[in-house]
Amino acid sequence: MSDVYAQPTTGTEPAATCELARYTTLRLGGPAGRVVAGTDADEIVRAVREAGERDEPVLVLAGGSNVVIGDAGFPGTVVLVRSRGLQVVDEDAATVTVRVEAGEPWDDLVAATVANGWSGLECLSGIPGSTGATPIQNVGAYGQEVAETITGVRVHDRVDGTVGRIAAADCGFAYRSSIFKYSDRWVVLSVDFRLARSPLSGPVRYAELARALGVEVGDRVPLADARATVLRLRAGKGMVLDAADPDTRSVGSFFTNPVLDRAAYELLRERAADLGEPPSWPCPGDMVKISAAWLIDKAGFGKGHPGPEGTAISGKHTLALTNRGGTASTAALVELAREIRDGVHRRFGVTLHPEPVLVNCTI
Ligand SMILES: Cc1cc2nc3c(=O)[nH]c(=O)nc-3n(C[C@H](O)[C@H](O)[C@H](O)COP(=O)(O)OP(=O)(O)OC[C@H]3O[C@@H](n4cnc5c(N)ncnc54)[C@H](O)[C@@H]3O)c2cc1C
């Protein structure tokens, strides 16, 4: 399988080459004390343990597609997750369970499942990064999320030093969240997915995807059609990495879609009365999820809106904040994020929260 990460590496990097911008899809981030690559689970655990024994802070980094690292970098050891491999660990007539090493590039895995006739990940095509990072924020897109197919996660627990398994029910999966997000307690070593043996996708849940496929919501389509259509839709929004396209030099969505209770939602509708109905999706517990992209756009921050020092909103999607090159810095990107968050709050009274993990920086 191909290595799709920003800058692959093996072994330990000398300090002089430890600029973390090399390892992030934003191409931003200052220097690390040390960068060590783990090419299998044992190496990853050893690198994390050894840094812990030296009392150094540890940052586990894989594809670097969901982190914003400050210009001052990271004053400790960065452990790059570069393990590879997948194996079938259980199967019956209807399902197959695959165990995937954390460093396996996510989209290579999705492509392999589609080619094998294993259904359940096809709508998650084209998402950058590693398989081991998918449980961290319960990666999702186009009506699917990994919580639906993950059965368990093998982890190194940095608190008690053990390696063990956490069942999916104990992972605390929620919208773009889990027990792993904002915690450095666990290092994910491998992930188990139970997938259906089927040439067809799960029921298509996302209206835009159904339209693009020419089917009704709830219909199933051939796996390869689902994958190809998702890739096409994503590419049109700058959501598939492309070195030649600065609109993809981002972390994908910078903000999560706000989830409001009924009273806050009605307040938003009043404040947005002149703009029509805000796009929304019902959530459990009488909550309502709102489109962050719509809020940003209607607050006056359109596609291409420039930020300071070579940063800008993507020309293809209002939710992606991009590094256009030149003098861009994390400080500038964060300033743009603040401007947007504050502008949306002023206009609609809704607070946007960042989706990526912020390392040594804050908005
Ligand atoms: C163009 C683009 C489009 C995107 N589209 C989507 C989308 O549609 N849906 C979506 O959910 N996300 C999306 N993302 C965000 C991102 O791709 C995913 O969150 C992805 O899973 C991050 O993987 P990574 O390997 O790059 O993680 P990294 O950025 O390397 O790490 C992210 C966080 O996870 C931690 N981490 C990583 N690996 C491990 C591990 N093995 N053990 C413990 N902690 C770990 C890191 O410490 C960090 O806190 C997009 C990003 C980009 C750039």
Coordinates of C-alpha atoms and ligand atoms in Angstrom, one line a residue:
M1 CA 0.0 0.0 0.0
S2 CA 1.2 3.5 -0.8
D3 CA 2.3 6.0 1.9
V4 CA 0.0 9.0 1.6
Y5 CA 1.2 11.0 4.5
A6 CA 2.6 14.5 4.3
Q7 CA 6.2 13.4 4.8
P8 CA 7.0 9.8 5.6
T9 CA 10.0 9.1 7.7
T10 CA 11.7 6.2 9.5
G11 CA 14.1 6.0 12.4
T12 CA 14.9 9.1 14.5
E13 CA 15.2 12.5 12.8
P14 CA 18.0 14.8 13.8
A15 CA 16.8 17.9 15.7
A16 CA 17.7 20.1 12.8
T17 CA 15.0 18.5 10.6
C18 CA 12.3 18.4 13.1
E19 CA 10.1 21.1 11.7
L20 CA 6.6 19.7 12.3
A21 CA 5.2 21.6 9.2
R22 CA 6.7 18.7 7.2
Y23 CA 4.3 16.3 8.9
T24 CA 1.0 18.2 8.8
T25 CA -1.4 18.7 5.9
L26 CA -1.6 22.4 6.8
R27 CA 2.2 22.6 6.3
L28 CA 2.3 24.6 9.5
G29 CA 3.9 23.8 12.9
G30 CA 7.3 24.7 14.5
P31 CA 10.1 22.4 15.6
A32 CA 9.9 19.3 17.8
G33 CA 12.5 18.3 20.4
R34 CA 12.8 14.9 18.7
V35 CA 10.9 12.9 16.0
V36 CA 10.8 9.1 16.2
A37 CA 9.0 6.8 13.8
G38 CA 7.4 3.5 15.0
T39 CA 7.0 1.1 12.1
D40 CA 5.2 -1.6 14.2
A41 CA 3.1 -1.6 17.4
D42 CA 6.1 -2.7 19.5
E43 CA 8.3 0.2 18.2
I44 CA 5.5 2.7 18.8
V45 CA 5.0 1.5 22.4
R46 CA 8.8 1.5 23.0
A47 CA 9.2 5.0 21.7
V48 CA 6.3 6.3 23.8
R49 CA 7.5 4.5 27.0
E50 CA 11.1 5.7 26.5
A51 CA 10.1 9.3 26.1
G52 CA 7.9 8.9 29.2
E53 CA 10.8 7.5 31.2
R54 CA 12.8 10.6 30.3
D55 CA 9.8 12.7 31.5
E56 CA 9.5 14.2 28.0
P57 CA 6.0 15.3 26.7
V58 CA 4.9 13.0 23.9
L59 CA 2.8 13.8 20.8
V60 CA 1.5 10.9 18.8
L61 CA 1.3 12.0 15.2
A62 CA 0.1 10.0 12.1
G63 CA -1.1 11.7 9.0
G64 CA -1.1 15.2 10.6
S65 CA -4.4 16.0 8.9
N66 CA -6.3 16.9 12.1
V67 CA -3.8 18.9 14.1
V68 CA -2.9 22.5 14.3
I69 CA 0.5 22.8 15.8
G70 CA 1.8 26.2 17.1
D71 CA 4.7 28.1 15.6
A72 CA 6.8 27.3 18.7
G73 CA 6.4 23.6 17.8
F74 CA 6.3 20.8 20.4
P75 CA 8.9 20.7 23.2
G76 CA 9.2 16.9 23.5
T77 CA 9.2 13.7 21.5
V78 CA 6.9 13.3 18.5
V79 CA 6.2 9.7 17.8
L80 CA 5.2 9.1 14.2
V81 CA 2.8 6.2 13.7
R82 CA 4.0 4.3 10.6
S83 CA 2.9 0.7 11.3
R84 CA 1.3 -1.2 8.4
G85 CA -0.9 -4.2 7.7
L86 CA -4.3 -5.7 8.0
Q87 CA -5.6 -9.2 8.6
V88 CA -9.0 -10.9 8.8
V89 CA -9.4 -12.0 12.4
D90 CA -13.0 -13.3 12.2
E91 CA -15.6 -14.2 9.6
D92 CA -18.9 -15.8 8.9
A93 CA -21.3 -16.1 6.0
A94 CA -22.5 -12.5 6.4
T95 CA -19.5 -10.5 7.9
V96 CA -15.8 -10.2 8.1
T97 CA -13.8 -8.6 10.9
V98 CA -10.5 -7.0 9.8
R99 CA -7.8 -5.9 12.3
V100 CA -5.9 -2.9 10.8
E101 CA -2.6 -1.5 12.1
A102 CA -2.8 2.1 13.3
G103 CA -0.5 3.5 10.6
E104 CA -2.3 2.0 7.7
P105 CA -3.4 4.9 5.4
W106 CA -7.1 5.2 5.8
D107 CA -8.1 5.6 2.2
D108 CA -6.0 2.6 1.2
L109 CA -8.0 0.6 3.6
V110 CA -11.3 1.9 2.3
A111 CA -10.2 1.1 -1.3
A112 CA -9.3 -2.5 -0.2
T113 CA -12.6 -3.1 1.5
V114 CA -14.5 -1.9 -1.6
A115 CA -12.4 -4.1 -3.9
N116 CA -13.1 -7.1 -1.6
G117 CA -16.8 -6.6 -1.4
W118 CA -16.8 -5.6 2.3
S119 CA -19.5 -3.0 3.0
G120 CA -19.4 -0.3 5.7
L121 CA -16.6 2.1 5.0
E122 CA -17.4 3.2 1.4
C123 CA -18.8 6.6 2.2
L124 CA -15.6 7.4 4.2
S125 CA -13.6 7.4 1.0
G126 CA -11.0 10.1 0.4
I127 CA -10.6 11.1 4.1
P128 CA -6.8 11.7 4.7
G129 CA -4.8 10.3 7.5
S130 CA -4.3 7.0 9.3
T131 CA -6.6 4.2 10.4
G132 CA -5.5 4.5 14.0
A133 CA -6.7 8.1 14.2
T134 CA -10.2 7.3 13.0
P135 CA -11.5 6.3 16.4
I136 CA -10.0 9.5 18.0
Q137 CA -12.8 11.8 16.6
N138 CA -15.1 9.0 15.3
V139 CA -14.4 10.0 11.7
G140 CA -17.5 10.5 9.7
A141 CA -18.7 11.8 6.3
Y142 CA -21.7 11.4 3.9
G143 CA -23.9 9.6 6.5
Q144 CA -21.4 7.1 7.8
E145 CA -19.1 7.1 10.8
V146 CA -16.5 4.6 12.0
A147 CA -18.4 4.0 15.3
E148 CA -20.9 1.9 13.2
T149 CA -18.3 -0.6 12.2
I150 CA -15.5 -0.5 14.9
T151 CA -15.8 -3.5 17.3
G152 CA -12.7 -2.7 19.4
V153 CA -9.5 -0.9 19.6
R154 CA -6.1 -2.2 20.8
V155 CA -4.3 0.4 22.8
H156 CA -1.2 1.1 24.9
D157 CA -2.4 2.7 28.2
R158 CA 0.2 5.3 29.2
V159 CA -1.2 5.5 32.7
D160 CA -0.8 1.8 33.7
G161 CA 1.8 0.9 31.0
T162 CA -0.3 -2.0 29.7
V163 CA -1.4 -3.0 26.2
G164 CA -5.1 -4.1 26.0
R165 CA -8.4 -3.9 24.1
I166 CA -11.2 -1.4 24.6
A167 CA -14.5 -2.6 23.2
A168 CA -16.4 -0.2 21.0
A169 CA -19.1 0.3 23.7
D170 CA -16.5 1.7 26.0
C171 CA -14.9 4.1 23.5
G172 CA -17.5 6.9 24.2
F173 CA -18.2 7.5 20.5
A174 CA -20.2 10.6 19.8
Y175 CA -20.3 13.2 17.0
R176 CA -16.6 13.9 16.2
S177 CA -15.6 12.7 19.6
S178 CA -14.6 9.7 21.8
I179 CA -12.7 9.1 25.1
F180 CA -9.5 9.4 23.0
K181 CA -10.0 12.9 21.8
Y182 CA -8.1 15.5 24.0
S183 CA -6.6 12.7 26.0
D184 CA -3.0 11.5 25.7
R185 CA -3.7 8.5 27.9
W186 CA -4.1 5.9 25.1
V187 CA -2.1 5.2 22.0
V188 CA -4.1 3.3 19.4
L189 CA -2.2 0.4 18.0
S190 CA -4.8 -1.3 15.8
V191 CA -8.5 -1.1 15.1
D192 CA -11.0 -3.9 14.4
F193 CA -13.9 -3.3 11.9
R194 CA -16.8 -5.6 11.3
L195 CA -18.0 -5.2 7.8
A196 CA -20.8 -6.8 5.8
R197 CA -20.0 -9.1 3.0
S198 CA -22.0 -7.3 0.3
P199 CA -21.4 -5.9 -3.1
L200 CA -23.8 -3.0 -2.1
S201 CA -23.3 0.0 0.2
G202 CA -25.2 0.5 3.3
P203 CA -28.4 2.5 2.8
V204 CA -27.4 5.9 1.5
R205 CA -28.3 8.4 4.2
Y206 CA -27.0 11.7 2.9
A207 CA -29.3 13.6 0.6
E208 CA -26.5 15.2 -1.5
L209 CA -24.9 11.8 -2.0
A210 CA -28.2 10.2 -3.0
R211 CA -28.8 13.0 -5.5
A212 CA -25.4 12.6 -7.0
L213 CA -25.9 8.9 -7.3
G214 CA -29.4 9.4 -8.8
V215 CA -31.1 7.3 -6.1
E216 CA -33.4 7.9 -3.2
V217 CA -32.2 8.3 0.4
G218 CA -32.3 4.8 1.9
D219 CA -31.3 3.0 -1.4
R220 CA -28.2 0.8 -1.7
V221 CA -25.7 1.2 -4.5
P222 CA -22.7 -0.8 -5.7
L223 CA -19.8 -0.2 -3.4
A224 CA -17.6 1.1 -6.2
D225 CA -20.2 3.6 -7.3
A226 CA -20.6 4.9 -3.7
R227 CA -16.8 5.3 -3.5
A228 CA -16.4 7.0 -6.8
T229 CA -19.2 9.4 -6.2
V230 CA -18.0 10.4 -2.7
L231 CA -14.5 11.0 -4.1
R232 CA -15.9 13.2 -6.8
L233 CA -18.1 15.2 -4.4
R234 CA -15.2 15.6 -2.0
A235 CA -12.7 16.7 -4.7
G236 CA -15.2 19.4 -5.8
K237 CA -15.0 20.8 -2.2
G238 CA -11.2 20.5 -1.9
M239 CA -11.7 17.7 0.6
V240 CA -9.3 15.2 -1.1
L241 CA -5.6 16.0 -0.6
D242 CA -4.0 17.3 -3.8
A243 CA -0.5 18.7 -3.5
A244 CA -1.2 21.0 -6.5
D245 CA -4.4 22.5 -4.9
P246 CA -3.8 25.0 -2.1
D247 CA -7.5 24.6 -1.2
T248 CA -6.6 21.2 0.2
R249 CA -3.8 22.6 2.5
S250 CA -6.1 22.4 5.5
V251 CA -7.4 20.2 8.3
G252 CA -10.6 19.6 6.4
S253 CA -13.5 21.2 8.4
F254 CA -12.0 23.6 10.9
F255 CA -15.2 23.8 13.0
T256 CA -17.7 21.1 14.0
N257 CA -21.4 21.6 13.2
P258 CA -23.0 23.1 16.4
V259 CA -25.5 20.9 18.1
L260 CA -28.2 23.1 19.8
D261 CA -31.0 22.4 22.1
R262 CA -34.5 23.3 21.0
A263 CA -34.6 26.7 22.7
A264 CA -31.2 27.8 21.2
Y265 CA -32.3 26.5 17.8
E266 CA -35.5 28.6 17.9
L267 CA -33.4 31.7 18.9
L268 CA -31.1 31.0 15.9
R269 CA -34.1 30.8 13.6
E270 CA -35.3 34.2 14.8
R271 CA -31.9 35.8 14.3
A272 CA -31.7 34.3 10.8
A273 CA -35.3 35.0 9.8
D274 CA -34.1 37.2 6.9
L275 CA -31.9 34.5 5.5
G276 CA -34.4 31.6 5.2
E277 CA -34.3 28.3 7.1
P278 CA -30.8 27.3 8.5
P279 CA -29.9 23.8 7.2
S280 CA -30.3 21.4 10.1
W281 CA -30.5 17.8 11.0
P282 CA -32.4 16.3 14.0
C283 CA -30.3 14.6 16.7
P284 CA -31.2 12.3 19.6
G285 CA -32.6 14.0 22.7
D286 CA -34.5 16.7 20.8
M287 CA -31.2 18.4 19.8
V288 CA -30.6 19.9 16.3
K289 CA -27.3 20.0 14.4
I290 CA -26.7 23.1 12.3
S291 CA -24.5 23.6 9.3
A292 CA -21.4 25.4 10.4
A293 CA -20.5 26.2 6.8
W294 CA -23.9 28.0 6.4
L295 CA -23.4 30.0 9.5
I296 CA -19.9 31.1 8.4
D297 CA -21.1 32.0 4.9
K298 CA -24.1 33.9 6.1
A299 CA -22.0 35.8 8.7
G300 CA -20.1 37.3 5.8
F301 CA -17.1 34.9 5.5
G302 CA -17.5 33.6 2.0
K303 CA -15.3 31.2 0.0
G304 CA -11.8 32.6 -0.6
H305 CA -12.2 35.2 2.3
P306 CA -8.6 36.3 3.0
G307 CA -7.0 36.0 6.5
P308 CA -3.7 37.5 7.6
E309 CA -0.3 36.5 6.2
G310 CA -1.2 34.1 3.4
T311 CA -4.1 32.3 5.0
A312 CA -7.7 32.2 3.6
I313 CA -10.9 30.3 3.7
S314 CA -10.8 27.7 0.9
G315 CA -12.1 28.8 -2.4
K316 CA -14.2 25.6 -2.5
H317 CA -15.6 25.2 1.0
T318 CA -16.3 27.8 3.8
L319 CA -15.4 25.3 6.5
A320 CA -11.8 24.8 5.5
L321 CA -9.2 27.3 6.5
T322 CA -6.1 27.1 4.3
N323 CA -2.4 27.9 4.2
R324 CA -1.9 29.6 0.8
G325 CA 1.9 29.4 1.2
G326 CA 4.5 32.2 1.6
T327 CA 4.5 33.7 5.0
A328 CA 1.6 31.8 6.5
S329 CA 2.0 30.9 10.1
T330 CA -0.1 29.0 12.7
A331 CA -0.6 32.4 14.5
A332 CA -2.2 33.8 11.3
L333 CA -4.4 30.8 10.8
V334 CA -5.6 30.9 14.3
E335 CA -6.3 34.7 14.0
L336 CA -8.5 33.9 10.9
A337 CA -10.3 31.2 12.9
R338 CA -11.0 33.7 15.8
E339 CA -12.3 36.3 13.3
I340 CA -14.8 33.7 12.0
R341 CA -15.8 32.3 15.3
D342 CA -16.4 35.8 16.8
G343 CA -18.2 37.0 13.6
V344 CA -20.6 34.0 13.7
H345 CA -21.2 34.6 17.4
R346 CA -22.0 38.3 16.8
R347 CA -24.4 37.6 14.0
F348 CA -26.1 34.4 15.3
G349 CA -25.3 34.0 19.0
V350 CA -23.9 30.5 18.2
T351 CA -20.4 29.5 19.3
L352 CA -18.3 27.5 16.8
H353 CA -15.8 25.0 18.3
P354 CA -12.7 23.8 16.4
E355 CA -12.7 20.2 15.1
P356 CA -8.9 19.6 14.9
V357 CA -6.7 19.0 18.0
L358 CA -4.8 22.2 18.8
V359 CA -1.2 21.6 20.0
N360 CA 0.6 24.5 21.7
C361 CA -1.9 27.0 20.2
T362 CA -5.4 28.2 21.0
I363 CA -8.2 30.1 19.4
Ligands
LIG1 C1 -8.8 17.6 3.3 C2 -9.2 17.0 4.5 C3 -10.5 16.4 4.6 C4 -11.0 15.9 5.8 N1 -12.2 15.3 5.8 C5 -12.7 14.7 7.0 C6 -14.0 14.1 7.0 O1 -14.7 14.1 6.0 N2 -14.4 13.6 8.2 C7 -13.6 13.6 9.3 O2 -14.0 13.0 10.4 N3 -12.4 14.1 9.3 C8 -11.9 14.7 8.2 N4 -10.6 15.2 8.1 C9 -9.8 15.2 9.3 C10 -8.8 14.1 9.4 O3 -8.4 13.6 8.1 C11 -9.2 12.9 10.2 O4 -9.6 13.3 11.5 C12 -8.2 11.8 10.3 O5 -8.7 10.7 11.0 C13 -6.9 12.2 11.1 O6 -5.9 11.2 10.9 P1 -4.4 11.5 11.0 O7 -3.7 10.2 10.9 O8 -4.0 12.6 10.1 O9 -4.3 12.1 12.5 P2 -3.3 13.2 13.1 O10 -3.7 14.5 12.5 O11 -1.9 12.7 12.9 O12 -3.7 13.2 14.6 C14 -5.0 13.7 15.0 C15 -5.1 13.5 16.5 O13 -5.2 12.1 16.8 C16 -4.1 11.7 17.6 N5 -3.7 10.4 17.1 C17 -3.3 10.1 15.8 N6 -3.0 8.8 15.7 C18 -3.1 8.3 16.9 C19 -2.9 7.0 17.5 N7 -2.6 5.9 16.8 N8 -3.1 6.8 18.9 C20 -3.5 7.9 19.6 N9 -3.7 9.1 19.2 C21 -3.5 9.3 17.8 C22 -3.1 12.8 17.5 O14 -2.3 12.8 18.7 C23 -4.0 14.0 17.4 O15 -4.5 14.4 18.6 C24 -10.1 15.8 7.0 C25 -8.9 16.4 6.9 C26 -8.4 17.0 5.7 C27 -7.0 17.6 5.6

